[in-house]
Amino acid sequence: MAEEAQPTAASLQPPTSTTPSSRTQTSSSPDPITNEAPATAPNPSTAPTEPIEPETPLQNKDQEPHDLPPSEDPNTNIEDFDWAGLEQRYHADMETCANTETGLFEEFNQAIRLFESWASVTTTHENDRSYKRLKTRISYVQGNEQRLEKKRQHCEISCLDIQLS
């Protein structure tokens, strides 16, 4: 197995280019547009070395433990909750939902009845039309049969006349 080359600090640096468009201004002259001095990054060697303690939102250095609001004071009793009131609100809300649901079921049933009547009328109408089409076809076929029978009888008579002569 070949060993992978470890990256060096130089290989992690972004490549530098000498093209005029990629050169950055390194002089300490002010910006020609804003007339401000160029911003410089802080030197990490001069950064403060003392640790910074994160401040939590509950931590307040000016407030003493006995100055806490009653909701945060551990010695304060918790208010009793109105469980009976919660049950009453629950039942009232459930009754409202049940009434709404019943109304929706009634509306749905009316729509179903309307659809059933529409579907039965459509079916009945279509059955009537198909029966009329059948009768039309039967009468057409019977008419053709009668004409064919007349032609057959005519041919029989003509053939008999020819044979007799």
XYZ file of N, CA and C in Angstrom:
495
model
N 0.841 -1.188 0.000
C 0.000 0.000 0.000
C 0.881 1.245 0.000
N 0.600 2.154 -0.873
C 1.405 3.380 -0.963
C 0.949 4.350 0.115
N 1.907 5.016 0.732
C 1.563 5.989 1.755
C 1.124 7.288 1.098
N 0.089 7.893 1.664
C -0.390 9.159 1.127
C 0.479 10.290 1.645
N 0.727 11.252 0.785
C 1.538 12.400 1.183
C 0.716 13.300 2.091
N 1.303 13.707 3.202
C 0.636 14.601 4.137
C 0.693 16.020 3.592
N -0.404 16.775 3.662
C -0.363 18.153 3.163
C 0.513 19.026 4.044
N 1.212 19.913 3.416
C 2.067 20.847 4.148
C 1.373 22.195 4.195
N 1.886 23.082 5.006
C 1.299 24.415 5.127
C 1.365 25.147 3.790
N 2.425 24.930 3.034
C 2.565 25.601 1.741
C 1.549 25.055 0.745
N 1.233 23.751 0.815
C 0.279 23.178 -0.147
C -1.149 23.589 0.181
N -1.406 24.029 1.408
C -2.742 24.470 1.784
C -2.977 25.938 1.455
N -1.931 26.690 1.098
C -2.057 28.103 0.753
C -2.713 28.218 -0.618
N -3.533 29.242 -0.850
C -4.095 29.422 -2.183
C -2.998 29.800 -3.167
N -3.133 29.372 -4.415
C -2.077 29.693 -5.382
C -2.043 31.191 -5.653
N -0.849 31.674 -5.868
C -0.690 33.093 -6.186
C -0.482 33.230 -7.671
N -0.977 34.302 -8.207
C -0.864 34.548 -9.636
C -0.220 35.899 -9.839
N 0.517 36.032 -10.921
C 1.199 37.286 -11.175
C 0.523 38.082 -12.275
N -0.661 37.681 -12.671
C -1.339 38.440 -13.700
C -1.811 39.757 -13.112
N -1.865 40.817 -13.902
C -2.235 42.138 -13.369
C -3.639 42.159 -12.777
N -4.553 41.369 -13.314
C -5.924 41.433 -12.814
C -6.071 40.752 -11.463
N -5.156 39.836 -11.123
C -5.312 39.125 -9.867
C -4.420 39.665 -8.767
N -3.628 40.697 -9.036
C -2.778 41.273 -8.001
C -3.630 42.045 -7.013
N -3.296 41.927 -5.758
C -4.011 42.680 -4.737
C -3.159 43.864 -4.316
N -3.817 44.859 -3.820
C -3.113 46.060 -3.394
C -2.476 45.774 -2.043
N -1.156 45.867 -1.977
C -0.449 45.576 -0.733
C 0.082 46.824 -0.078
N -0.041 47.933 -0.733
C 0.475 49.157 -0.128
C -0.504 49.655 0.929
N -0.054 50.507 1.768
C -0.897 51.039 2.825
C -1.559 52.343 2.423
N -1.626 52.596 1.131
C -2.269 53.823 0.666
C -3.774 53.695 0.816
N -4.476 54.808 0.998
C -5.931 54.741 1.191
C -6.641 54.335 -0.091
N -7.820 53.813 0.089
C -8.661 53.395 -1.034
C -9.024 54.638 -1.839
N -8.846 54.616 -3.180
C -9.108 55.835 -3.951
C -10.581 56.217 -3.983
N -11.489 55.303 -3.762
C -12.915 55.625 -3.819
C -13.418 56.152 -2.486
N -13.079 55.458 -1.407
C -13.614 55.831 -0.093
C -12.643 56.643 0.752
N -11.381 56.729 0.355
C -10.343 57.424 1.119
C -10.145 56.813 2.505
N -10.429 55.523 2.647
C -10.219 54.842 3.927
C -8.964 54.009 3.835
N -8.356 53.808 4.980
C -7.155 52.973 5.026
C -7.577 51.525 4.810
N -6.732 50.716 4.169
C -7.087 49.317 3.943
C -7.215 48.569 5.266
N -8.175 47.659 5.309
C -8.393 46.879 6.529
C -7.321 45.812 6.620
N -6.847 45.594 7.823
C -5.831 44.559 8.026
C -6.403 43.528 8.973
N -6.002 42.299 8.766
C -6.456 41.211 9.633
C -5.667 41.264 10.932
N -6.301 40.916 12.065
C -5.553 40.932 13.331
C -4.481 39.857 13.337
N -3.396 40.168 13.999
C -2.286 39.227 14.102
C -2.627 38.202 15.187
N -2.595 36.892 14.849
C -2.961 35.894 15.861
C -1.987 35.866 17.033
N -0.765 36.303 16.851
C 0.189 36.265 17.965
C -0.112 37.337 19.000
N -0.884 38.389 18.612
C -1.205 39.443 19.565
C -2.615 39.300 20.128
N -3.320 38.208 19.790
C -4.680 37.989 20.287
C -4.637 37.717 21.779
N -5.697 38.088 22.524
C -5.716 37.832 23.967
C -5.689 36.332 24.229
N -4.997 35.949 25.288
C -4.834 34.529 25.598
C -5.750 34.065 26.711
N -6.449 34.957 27.368
C -7.326 34.530 28.468
C -8.591 33.879 27.881
N -9.071 32.813 28.512
C -10.234 32.103 27.971
C -11.508 32.946 28.098
N -12.355 32.819 27.128
C -13.620 33.550 27.132
C -14.701 32.594 27.607
N -15.391 32.977 28.666
C -16.457 32.138 29.200
C -17.772 32.481 28.488
N -18.422 31.476 27.945
C -19.699 31.771 27.285
C -20.757 32.117 28.320
N -21.559 33.108 28.012
C -22.607 33.535 28.933
C -23.911 32.874 28.502
N -24.528 32.149 29.393
C -25.796 31.482 29.075
C -26.923 32.479 29.280
N -28.055 32.287 28.580
C -29.148 33.243 28.722
C -29.742 33.279 30.127
N -29.636 32.185 30.899
C -30.207 32.168 32.249
C -29.260 32.786 33.279
N -28.006 32.952 32.857
C -27.029 33.473 33.807
C -27.051 34.997 33.773
N -27.276 35.598 34.931
C -27.263 37.046 35.040
C -26.458 37.377 36.282
N -25.311 38.019 36.078
C -24.395 38.240 37.187
C -24.893 39.284 38.175
N -25.802 40.170 37.741
C -26.288 41.231 38.630
C -27.439 40.751 39.509
N -28.006 39.616 39.251
C -29.200 39.176 39.968
C -28.819 38.159 41.050
N -29.254 38.388 42.221
C -29.009 37.488 43.338
C -30.051 36.367 43.310
N -29.781 35.200 43.919
C -30.749 34.094 43.902
C -32.087 34.466 44.527
N -32.104 35.311 45.553
C -33.375 35.672 46.179
C -34.143 36.714 45.366
N -33.526 37.284 44.292
C -34.193 38.261 43.437
C -34.872 37.617 42.219
N -34.867 36.293 42.155
C -35.454 35.607 40.992
C -36.964 35.830 40.943
N -37.533 35.873 39.754
C -38.994 35.968 39.666
C -39.616 34.700 40.248
N -40.866 34.770 40.705
C -41.488 33.617 41.367
C -41.524 32.367 40.503
N -41.592 32.510 39.183
C -41.669 31.320 38.344
C -40.345 30.581 38.287
N -39.213 31.261 38.610
C -37.902 30.626 38.566
C -37.363 30.301 39.958
N -38.021 30.754 41.001
C -37.554 30.515 42.365
C -37.881 29.075 42.758
N -36.862 28.286 43.119
C -37.110 26.879 43.477
C -37.924 26.709 44.758
N -37.999 27.717 45.608
C -38.744 27.607 46.857
C -40.230 27.922 46.681
N -40.632 28.434 45.513
C -42.028 28.792 45.269
C -42.800 27.550 44.831
N -43.985 27.363 45.413
C -44.833 26.233 45.018
C -45.438 26.499 43.640
N -45.630 25.420 42.903
C -46.233 25.524 41.572
C -47.734 25.688 41.749
N -48.312 26.575 40.921
C -49.760 26.774 40.989
C -50.483 25.489 40.615
N -51.616 25.243 41.270
C -52.425 24.085 40.914
C -53.062 24.342 39.562
N -53.069 23.299 38.733
C -53.643 23.416 37.398
C -55.116 23.042 37.466
N -55.924 23.703 36.667
C -57.367 23.460 36.639
C -57.655 22.294 35.697
N -57.496 21.060 36.222
C -57.692 19.864 35.400
C -59.155 19.689 35.023
N -60.055 20.027 35.918
C -61.486 19.910 35.616
C -61.860 20.864 34.479
N -61.306 22.064 34.511
C -61.553 23.017 33.430
C -61.004 22.511 32.100
N -59.841 21.843 32.159
C -59.261 21.269 30.949
C -60.183 20.203 30.373
N -60.725 19.352 31.258
C -61.645 18.313 30.786
C -62.901 18.937 30.172
N -63.422 19.992 30.787
C -64.612 20.644 30.237
C -64.329 21.258 28.870
N -63.177 21.914 28.739
C -62.812 22.487 27.430
C -62.643 21.393 26.383
N -62.042 20.274 26.822
C -61.845 19.145 25.904
C -63.191 18.634 25.400
N -64.121 18.392 26.327
C -65.437 17.873 25.921
C -66.192 18.886 25.054
N -66.092 20.163 25.365
C -66.758 21.185 24.557
C -66.167 21.216 23.142
N -64.832 21.145 23.048
C -64.192 21.142 21.736
C -64.537 19.876 20.954
N -64.594 18.744 21.639
C -64.934 17.486 20.957
C -66.381 17.504 20.482
N -67.279 18.105 21.250
C -68.678 18.213 20.832
C -68.793 19.099 19.584
N -68.032 20.188 19.561
C -68.015 21.059 18.381
C -67.519 20.295 17.160
N -66.462 19.532 17.329
C -65.919 18.738 16.215
C -66.924 17.678 15.760
N -67.595 17.033 16.725
C -68.577 16.003 16.376
C -69.741 16.615 15.605
N -70.194 17.809 16.014
C -71.281 18.485 15.289
C -70.854 18.840 13.875
N -69.647 19.326 13.734
C -69.130 19.650 12.406
C -69.048 18.404 11.544
N -68.557 17.318 12.143
C -68.430 16.053 11.416
C -69.796 15.520 10.994
N -70.794 15.618 11.887
C -72.147 15.181 11.557
C -72.705 15.988 10.391
N -72.480 17.283 10.405
C -72.921 18.130 9.294
C -72.261 17.727 7.988
N -70.977 17.416 8.044
C -70.274 16.988 6.832
C -70.815 15.650 6.321
N -71.123 14.722 7.251
C -71.685 13.431 6.837
C -73.051 13.616 6.175
N -73.877 14.501 6.724
C -75.195 14.748 6.123
C -75.037 15.360 4.732
N -74.132 16.303 4.592
C -73.889 16.911 3.278
C -73.385 15.865 2.286
N -72.511 14.987 2.756
C -71.978 13.921 1.898
C -73.088 12.964 1.476
N -73.953 12.598 2.419
C -75.059 11.685 2.093
C -75.994 12.314 1.069
N -76.265 13.620 1.181
C -77.097 14.289 0.185
C -76.428 14.262 -1.187
N -75.135 14.470 -1.213
C -74.405 14.431 -2.483
C -74.446 13.024 -3.074
N -74.342 12.006 -2.226
C -74.398 10.622 -2.712
C -75.779 10.325 -3.289
N -76.831 10.765 -2.588
C -78.192 10.535 -3.112
C -78.374 11.224 -4.461
N -77.878 12.428 -4.591
C -77.951 13.153 -5.860
C -77.186 12.398 -6.948
N -76.017 11.895 -6.619
C -75.225 11.143 -7.594
C -75.944 9.852 -7.997
N -76.536 9.162 -7.014
C -77.264 7.930 -7.339
C -78.411 8.209 -8.301
N -79.168 9.290 -8.037
C -80.286 9.604 -8.937
C -79.759 9.988 -10.316
N -78.683 10.735 -10.387
C -78.088 11.098 -11.671
C -77.611 9.847 -12.407
N -76.945 8.946 -11.671
C -76.427 7.735 -12.296
C -77.570 6.850 -12.784
N -78.648 6.744 -11.999
C -79.766 5.890 -12.425
C -80.479 6.506 -13.623
N -80.638 7.833 -13.658
C -81.271 8.489 -14.807
C -80.407 8.279 -16.040
N -79.131 8.431 -15.885
C -78.222 8.236 -17.009
C -78.290 6.807 -17.508
N -78.299 5.860 -16.597
C -78.376 4.451 -16.980
C -79.699 4.165 -17.671
N -80.787 4.640 -17.111
C -82.109 4.416 -17.703
C -82.181 5.044 -19.093
N -81.711 6.258 -19.220
C -81.726 6.948 -20.503
C -80.874 6.184 -21.528
N -79.694 5.746 -21.105
C -78.811 5.016 -22.012
C -79.417 3.674 -22.401
N -80.083 3.009 -21.465
C -80.755 1.745 -21.786
C -81.863 1.972 -22.808
N -82.637 3.044 -22.627
C -83.696 3.364 -23.593
C -83.103 3.628 -24.976
N -82.033 4.378 -25.030
C -81.415 4.679 -26.329
C -80.874 3.418 -26.976
N -80.249 2.555 -26.178
C -79.693 1.328 -26.760
C -80.814 0.410 -27.257
N -81.948 0.387 -26.574
C -83.086 -0.423 -27.032
C -83.619 0.119 -28.355
N -83.701 1.437 -28.473
C -84.145 2.053 -29.726
C -83.175 1.732 -30.865
N -81.865 1.761 -30.564
C -80.886 1.398 -31.599
C -81.071 -0.061 -32.019
N -81.332 -0.928 -31.058
C -81.559 -2.345 -31.372
C -82.775 -2.502 -32.270
N -83.866 -1.805 -31.929
C -85.077 -1.902 -32.749
C -84.824 -1.390 -34.163
N -84.051 -0.309 -34.272
C -83.721 0.227 -35.598
C -82.926 -0.798 -36.404
N -81.979 -1.447 -35.804
C -81.180 -2.458 -36.493
C -82.039 -3.665 -36.890
N -82.922 -4.059 -35.974
C -83.805 -5.195 -36.285
C -84.679 -4.856 -37.480
N -85.272 -3.661 -37.469
C -86.155 -3.293 -38.592
C -85.347 -3.175 -39.883
N -84.122 -2.700 -39.833
C -83.287 -2.602 -41.030
C -82.997 -3.998 -41.577
N -82.607 -4.907 -40.679
C -82.291 -6.270 -41.118
C -83.550 -6.957 -41.654
N -84.679 -6.792 -40.972
C -85.920 -7.409 -41.452
C -86.324 -6.848 -42.815
N -86.158 -5.565 -43.023
C -86.446 -4.957 -44.335
C -85.565 -5.553 -45.418
N -84.279 -5.724 -45.125
C -83.372 -6.328 -46.095
C -83.747 -7.781 -46.359
N -84.162 -8.486 -45.308
C -84.592 -9.881 -45.506
C -85.817 -9.943 -46.415
N -86.770 -9.047 -46.217
C -87.985 -9.045 -47.055
C -87.626 -8.731 -48.502
N -86.750 -7.784 -48.731
C -86.340 -7.465 -50.108
C -85.623 -8.655 -50.737
N -84.761 -9.281 -49.950
C -84.048 -10.456 -50.458
C -85.024 -11.584 -50.795
N -86.031 -11.766 -49.944
C -87.033 -12.816 -50.198
C -87.810 -12.499 -51.478
N -88.162 -11.249 -51.688
C -88.868 -10.853 -52.910
C -87.998 -11.128 -54.138
N -86.708 -10.804 -54.026
C -85.799 -11.069 -55.139
C -85.689 -12.568 -55.390
N -85.640 -13.336 -54.328
C -85.525 -14.794 -54.473
C -86.773 -15.340 -55.162
N -87.926 -14.873 -54.719
C -89.169 -15.343 -55.339
C -89.218 -14.925 -56.813
N -88.781 -13.730 -57.102
C -88.765 -13.262 -58.483
C -87.834 -14.137 -59.327
N -86.676 -14.462 -58.764
C -85.728 -15.303 -59.497
C -86.308 -16.702 -59.696
N -87.029 -17.226 -58.714
C -87.624 -18.553 -58.834
C -88.655 -18.558 -59.961
N -89.477 -17.546 -59.979
C -90.511 -17.475 -61.010
C -89.855 -17.316 -62.373
N -88.845 -16.486 -62.472
C -88.165 -16.282 -63.747
C -87.480 -17.548 -64.203
N -86.881 -18.265 -63.292
C -86.189 -19.505 -63.636
C -87.207 -20.566 -64.076
N -88.380 -20.633 -63.463
C -89.416 -21.604 -63.854
C -89.934 -21.270 -65.270
N -90.099 -19.994 -65.520
C -90.583 -19.576 -66.842
C -89.560 -19.946 -67.903
N -88.327 -19.812 -67.584
C -87.287 -20.141 -68.549
C -87.254 -21.652 -68.769
N -87.414 -22.410 -67.739
C -87.367 -23.851 -67.876
C -88.600 -24.364 -68.629
N -89.721 -23.775 -68.463
C -90.934 -24.208 -69.129
C -90.898 -23.840 -70.628
N -90.196 -22.883 -70.951
C -90.219 -22.493 -72.331
C -89.285 -23.296 -73.176
